[in-house]
Amino acid sequence: MLELIVMSTLNGVLYGMLLFLMASGLTVIFSMLGVLNFAHASFYMLGAFFGFQISRWFGFWPALLIAPLLAGALGAAVERFGLRRVHKNGHVAELLFTFGLAFAIEEVVQIIWGKSPVDFRVPSVLDFPAFTIFSTNYPAYKMFMLLVSIVIFAALLITLKKTRIGLIVQAALTHPHMVGHLGHNVGRIFMLVFGVGTALAAVAGVIAGPALVTQANMAGLLGPILFVVVVVGGLGSLPGAFAASLLIGLVQTFAVSMNGSLSGAFGPLSPDYAATWLADIWNVTIAQIAPIMPYLLLVLILIFRPMGLLGTRDT
Amino acid sequence: MMLEVRDLHAYYGKSHILQGVDIKIDAGEVVSLLGRNGVGRSTTVKAIMGEVPPQGTILFKGSNIAGLPSYKIAHLGLGYVPEHRDIFPGLTVRQNLMLGVKDPRKPGKWRLEDMLQMFPNLAARADTAAGVMSGGEKQMLTICRTLMGDPELVMIDEPTEGLAPLIVHQVGDLLAEIARRGVAILLVEQKLSIAMRISHRLYVMGHGRIVFEGTPAELRDNTAIRKEWLEV
């Protein structure tokens, strides 16, 4: 039992931090530009594929640096030459634009790298067990992922709270017009935020690529969870996104490792149920419903707390 | 001439809000724009700042700024304090003031220390979140924040709206201090008291046009204009 708790907590925090790398960018972009970027997870995927390709040519470490820069530059260009023009036609046009972009990126990735998973491996320096707990080896690469996420989280926090540009970003979250009236170039800040946000998603892609599967559907698999995180945390709230990332990360990893079911808990009380048409529900395990849990949480949050855990706006 | 607005038109959708506004402000001059609600006073300053698309000529220090993005206009030396006291609620008072500075390497004539000295209220709360302050304190903060950017002309929209009489008086003192330091002011107001006290000249607006231009003494004597366009 203790083993389960420790392992699930470790994995849950790791998954949560990875989600936060992406959700932080998504939520800041939403607050500032007022647009939910459907293509955000696509930049995570681009990060993974760029990382794969660059690590083939130059090795993993250059890839960890170059892939996010490339994806971030691409993100900034999307804001500057795409979204900014579309913006004049309102939010629906922006949504459709990012929606289309997500599909376009997926198709391009398929054309270049194919549909099947690519062979993106953990670098050999990090391919060893970091420590052994309860007779299970915990891979060093996972600790490395955790470390990278924490370093980036700290850097983001310091930049936002302590630097002038961070203050301008914070101010523009709530009052972009006023920031412009004070003489700050809001358009350039938007572009910067979009670039940094997509670069962060790409960092997540590079480090998650070798641990998970690098494949053309990875954006589609992750995108919905990302929206759950952002909505549960509260659209536009960074602390909320952080809390929700960890929450979803933990909920999911704990749920998959639990085998409890209604029949397990209450079976001895009324064994007859196992024979009725209710048997399917009766015997389903928590692990089996784990994939639905984030969406269930989303639905509950939208009904009972539409502004999210820590959100302030109810858009 | 610091600011010269010629035949300014502006639309909200299809409604023609500004129908040819002409305003002139000299360097260091204090000018008020008066009128009832909905006659286009706020729209005039918004159009000058580019927040509402302007049609017409807006010369600031001789160059046409009509339609420029607002950050460029601000950099030319035109400050704007909008009517909703848009402080940044999550940032501290000090951070709010620092964001008014356009270029941290070039200090202007308004220093952070000056501001805090002039307003003991702001000084006492320098490191608390600006969102928790009273309406009057927020108003002072927005004006001070814009001054930190060292404008040569500052346009202030309804600074006394909804404030207690004592605070209104303090706002008046601040405006007088701004003028004393040689910064020109375009004050948008509904109340006559402050405008009459500090203005060199006043404009009265009605239905998207300027209907009167003159000194405070001239406006005081012109009962017809006051009755038709100002008094309720």
Coordinates of N, CA and C in Angstrom, one line a residue, chain A residues 9-108:
Chain A
T9 N 2.4 9.0 -6.1 CA 2.7 10.4 -5.8 C 3.8 10.9 -6.7
L10 N 4.9 10.1 -6.8 CA 6.0 10.5 -7.6 C 5.6 10.7 -9.1
N11 N 4.9 9.7 -9.6 CA 4.5 9.7 -11.0 C 3.4 10.8 -11.2
G12 N 2.5 11.0 -10.2 CA 1.5 12.0 -10.3 C 2.0 13.4 -10.4
V13 N 3.0 13.7 -9.5 CA 3.6 15.0 -9.4 C 4.4 15.2 -10.8
L14 N 5.1 14.2 -11.2 CA 5.8 14.4 -12.5 C 4.8 14.7 -13.7
Y15 N 3.8 13.9 -13.8 CA 2.8 14.1 -14.8 C 2.1 15.5 -14.7
G16 N 1.9 15.9 -13.4 CA 1.3 17.2 -13.1 C 2.2 18.3 -13.5
M17 N 3.5 18.2 -13.2 CA 4.4 19.3 -13.6 C 4.5 19.4 -15.1
L18 N 4.5 18.2 -15.8 CA 4.5 18.2 -17.2 C 3.3 19.0 -17.8
L19 N 2.1 18.6 -17.2 CA 0.9 19.3 -17.6 C 1.0 20.8 -17.4
F20 N 1.6 21.2 -16.2 CA 1.7 22.6 -15.9 C 2.6 23.3 -16.9
L21 N 3.7 22.7 -17.4 CA 4.5 23.3 -18.4 C 3.7 23.8 -19.6
M22 N 2.7 23.0 -19.9 CA 1.8 23.3 -21.1 C 0.7 24.3 -20.6
A23 N 0.1 23.9 -19.5 CA -1.1 24.7 -19.1 C -0.7 26.1 -18.7
S24 N 0.5 26.4 -18.2 CA 0.9 27.7 -17.9 C 0.9 28.6 -19.1
G25 N 1.4 28.1 -20.2 CA 1.4 28.9 -21.4 C 0.0 29.1 -21.9
L26 N -0.8 28.1 -21.9 CA -2.1 28.2 -22.4 C -3.0 29.2 -21.7
T27 N -2.8 29.1 -20.3 CA -3.7 30.0 -19.5 C -3.2 31.5 -19.6
V28 N -1.9 31.7 -19.7 CA -1.5 33.1 -19.9 C -1.9 33.6 -21.2
I29 N -1.8 32.8 -22.3 CA -2.2 33.2 -23.6 C -3.7 33.5 -23.6
F30 N -4.5 32.7 -22.9 CA -5.9 33.0 -22.8 C -6.2 34.3 -22.1
S31 N -5.5 34.5 -21.0 CA -5.8 35.8 -20.2 C -5.5 37.0 -21.1
M32 N -4.4 36.9 -21.8 CA -4.0 38.1 -22.5 C -4.7 38.4 -23.8
L33 N -4.8 37.3 -24.6 CA -5.3 37.5 -25.9 C -6.8 37.1 -25.9
G34 N -7.3 36.6 -24.8 CA -8.7 36.2 -24.8 C -9.1 35.1 -25.7
V35 N -8.0 34.3 -26.2 CA -8.4 33.3 -27.1 C -7.8 31.9 -26.5
L36 N -8.7 30.9 -26.6 CA -8.3 29.6 -26.2 C -7.5 29.0 -27.3
N37 N -6.2 28.7 -27.2 CA -5.4 28.3 -28.2 C -5.5 26.8 -28.4
F38 N -6.4 26.3 -29.4 CA -6.6 24.9 -29.6 C -5.3 24.2 -30.1
A39 N -4.4 25.0 -30.6 CA -3.2 24.4 -31.2 C -2.1 24.3 -30.2
H40 N -2.4 24.6 -28.9 CA -1.3 24.6 -27.9 C -0.6 23.2 -27.8
A41 N -1.5 22.2 -27.7 CA -0.9 20.8 -27.6 C -0.1 20.5 -28.8
S42 N -0.4 21.1 -30.0 CA 0.3 20.8 -31.2 C 1.8 21.3 -31.1
F43 N 2.0 22.4 -30.3 CA 3.4 22.8 -30.1 C 4.2 21.9 -29.2
Y44 N 3.4 21.2 -28.3 CA 4.0 20.2 -27.5 C 4.5 19.0 -28.4
M45 N 3.6 18.7 -29.3 CA 4.0 17.6 -30.3 C 5.2 18.0 -31.2
L46 N 5.1 19.3 -31.6 CA 6.2 19.8 -32.5 C 7.5 19.7 -31.7
G47 N 7.4 20.1 -30.4 CA 8.6 20.0 -29.5 C 9.2 18.6 -29.5
A48 N 8.3 17.6 -29.4 CA 8.8 16.2 -29.3 C 9.4 15.8 -30.6
F49 N 8.8 16.2 -31.8 CA 9.3 15.8 -33.1 C 10.6 16.5 -33.4
F50 N 10.6 17.8 -33.1 CA 11.8 18.6 -33.3 C 12.9 18.0 -32.5
G51 N 12.6 17.7 -31.2 CA 13.5 17.1 -30.3 C 14.1 15.8 -30.9
F52 N 13.2 15.0 -31.4 CA 13.6 13.7 -31.9 C 14.6 13.9 -33.1
Q53 N 14.2 14.8 -34.0 CA 15.1 15.0 -35.2 C 16.4 15.6 -34.8
I54 N 16.4 16.6 -34.0 CA 17.6 17.3 -33.6 C 18.5 16.4 -32.8
S55 N 17.9 15.6 -32.0 CA 18.8 14.7 -31.2 C 19.4 13.6 -32.1
R56 N 18.8 13.3 -33.2 CA 19.4 12.4 -34.2 C 20.6 13.0 -34.8
W57 N 20.5 14.3 -35.1 CA 21.6 15.0 -35.8 C 22.7 15.4 -34.8
F58 N 22.3 16.0 -33.7 CA 23.3 16.6 -32.8 C 23.3 16.1 -31.4
G59 N 22.4 15.2 -31.1 CA 22.3 14.7 -29.7 C 21.2 15.3 -28.9
F60 N 20.9 14.7 -27.8 CA 19.8 15.1 -27.0 C 19.9 16.5 -26.4
W61 N 21.1 16.8 -25.9 CA 21.2 18.1 -25.1 C 21.0 19.3 -26.0
P62 N 21.6 19.4 -27.2 CA 21.3 20.5 -28.1 C 19.8 20.5 -28.5
A63 N 19.2 19.3 -28.6 CA 17.8 19.2 -28.9 C 16.9 19.9 -27.8
L64 N 17.3 19.6 -26.6 CA 16.6 20.2 -25.5 C 16.5 21.7 -25.5
L65 N 17.6 22.3 -26.1 CA 17.6 23.8 -26.2 C 17.0 24.3 -27.5
I66 N 17.4 23.6 -28.6 CA 17.0 24.2 -29.9 C 15.6 23.9 -30.3
A67 N 15.1 22.7 -29.9 CA 13.7 22.4 -30.3 C 12.7 23.4 -29.7
P68 N 12.8 23.7 -28.4 CA 11.8 24.7 -27.8 C 12.0 26.1 -28.5
L69 N 13.3 26.5 -28.8 CA 13.5 27.8 -29.4 C 12.8 27.8 -30.8
L70 N 13.0 26.7 -31.5 CA 12.3 26.7 -32.9 C 10.8 26.7 -32.8
A71 N 10.3 25.9 -31.9 CA 8.8 25.9 -31.7 C 8.3 27.2 -31.2
G72 N 9.1 27.9 -30.3 CA 8.7 29.2 -29.8 C 8.7 30.2 -30.9
A73 N 9.7 30.2 -31.8 CA 9.8 31.1 -32.9 C 8.6 30.9 -33.8
L74 N 8.2 29.7 -34.0 CA 7.1 29.4 -34.8 C 5.8 29.9 -34.2
G75 N 5.7 29.7 -32.9 CA 4.6 30.2 -32.1 C 4.5 31.7 -32.2
A76 N 5.6 32.4 -32.1 CA 5.6 33.9 -32.1 C 5.1 34.3 -33.5
A77 N 5.6 33.6 -34.6 CA 5.2 33.9 -35.9 C 3.7 33.7 -36.2
V78 N 3.2 32.6 -35.6 CA 1.8 32.4 -35.7 C 1.0 33.5 -35.1
E79 N 1.4 34.1 -33.9 CA 0.8 35.2 -33.3 C 0.9 36.4 -34.2
R80 N 2.1 36.7 -34.7 CA 2.4 38.0 -35.4 C 1.7 38.0 -36.7
F81 N 1.7 36.9 -37.5 CA 1.2 36.9 -38.9 C -0.1 36.2 -39.0
G82 N -0.5 35.5 -38.0 CA -1.8 34.8 -38.1 C -2.8 35.4 -37.2
L83 N -2.7 35.1 -35.9 CA -3.7 35.5 -34.9 C -4.0 37.0 -35.0
R84 N -2.9 37.8 -35.1 CA -3.1 39.2 -35.0 C -4.0 39.8 -36.1
R85 N -3.9 39.1 -37.3 CA -4.8 39.5 -38.4 C -6.2 39.0 -38.1
V86 N -6.3 37.8 -37.7 CA -7.6 37.1 -37.5 C -8.3 37.8 -36.4
H87 N -7.6 38.4 -35.4 CA -8.1 39.0 -34.2 C -9.2 40.1 -34.6
K88 N -9.0 40.8 -35.7 CA -9.9 41.8 -36.1 C -11.3 41.3 -36.3
N89 N -11.4 40.0 -36.6 CA -12.7 39.4 -37.0 C -13.4 38.7 -35.8
G90 N -12.8 39.0 -34.6 CA -13.5 38.5 -33.4 C -13.0 37.1 -32.9
H91 N -13.5 36.7 -31.7 CA -13.0 35.5 -31.0 C -13.4 34.2 -31.8
V92 N -14.5 34.2 -32.4 CA -14.9 32.9 -33.1 C -13.9 32.6 -34.2
A93 N -13.5 33.7 -34.9 CA -12.5 33.5 -36.0 C -11.2 33.0 -35.4
E94 N -10.8 33.6 -34.3 CA -9.6 33.2 -33.6 C -9.6 31.7 -33.2
L95 N -10.7 31.3 -32.6 CA -10.9 29.9 -32.2 C -10.8 29.0 -33.4
L96 N -11.5 29.3 -34.5 CA -11.5 28.5 -35.7 C -10.0 28.4 -36.2
F97 N -9.4 29.6 -36.2 CA -8.0 29.7 -36.7 C -7.1 28.7 -35.9
T98 N -7.1 28.7 -34.6 CA -6.3 27.8 -33.9 C -6.7 26.3 -34.0
F99 N -8.0 26.2 -34.2 CA -8.5 24.8 -34.4 C -8.0 24.2 -35.7
G100 N -8.0 25.0 -36.8 CA -7.5 24.6 -38.1 C -6.0 24.4 -38.0
L101 N -5.3 25.3 -37.3 CA -3.9 25.2 -37.1 C -3.5 23.8 -36.5
A102 N -4.3 23.4 -35.5 CA -4.0 22.1 -34.8 C -4.0 21.0 -35.8
F103 N -5.0 21.0 -36.7 CA -5.1 19.9 -37.7 C -4.0 20.0 -38.7
A104 N -3.7 21.3 -39.1 CA -2.7 21.4 -40.1 C -1.3 20.9 -39.6
I105 N -1.0 21.2 -38.3 CA 0.2 20.8 -37.7 C 0.3 19.3 -37.7
E106 N -0.9 18.7 -37.3 CA -0.9 17.2 -37.2 C -0.6 16.6 -38.6
E107 N -1.3 17.1 -39.6 CA -1.1 16.6 -40.9 C 0.4 16.7 -41.4
V108 N 0.9 17.9 -41.1 CA 2.3 18.1 -41.6 C 3.3 17.2 -40.9

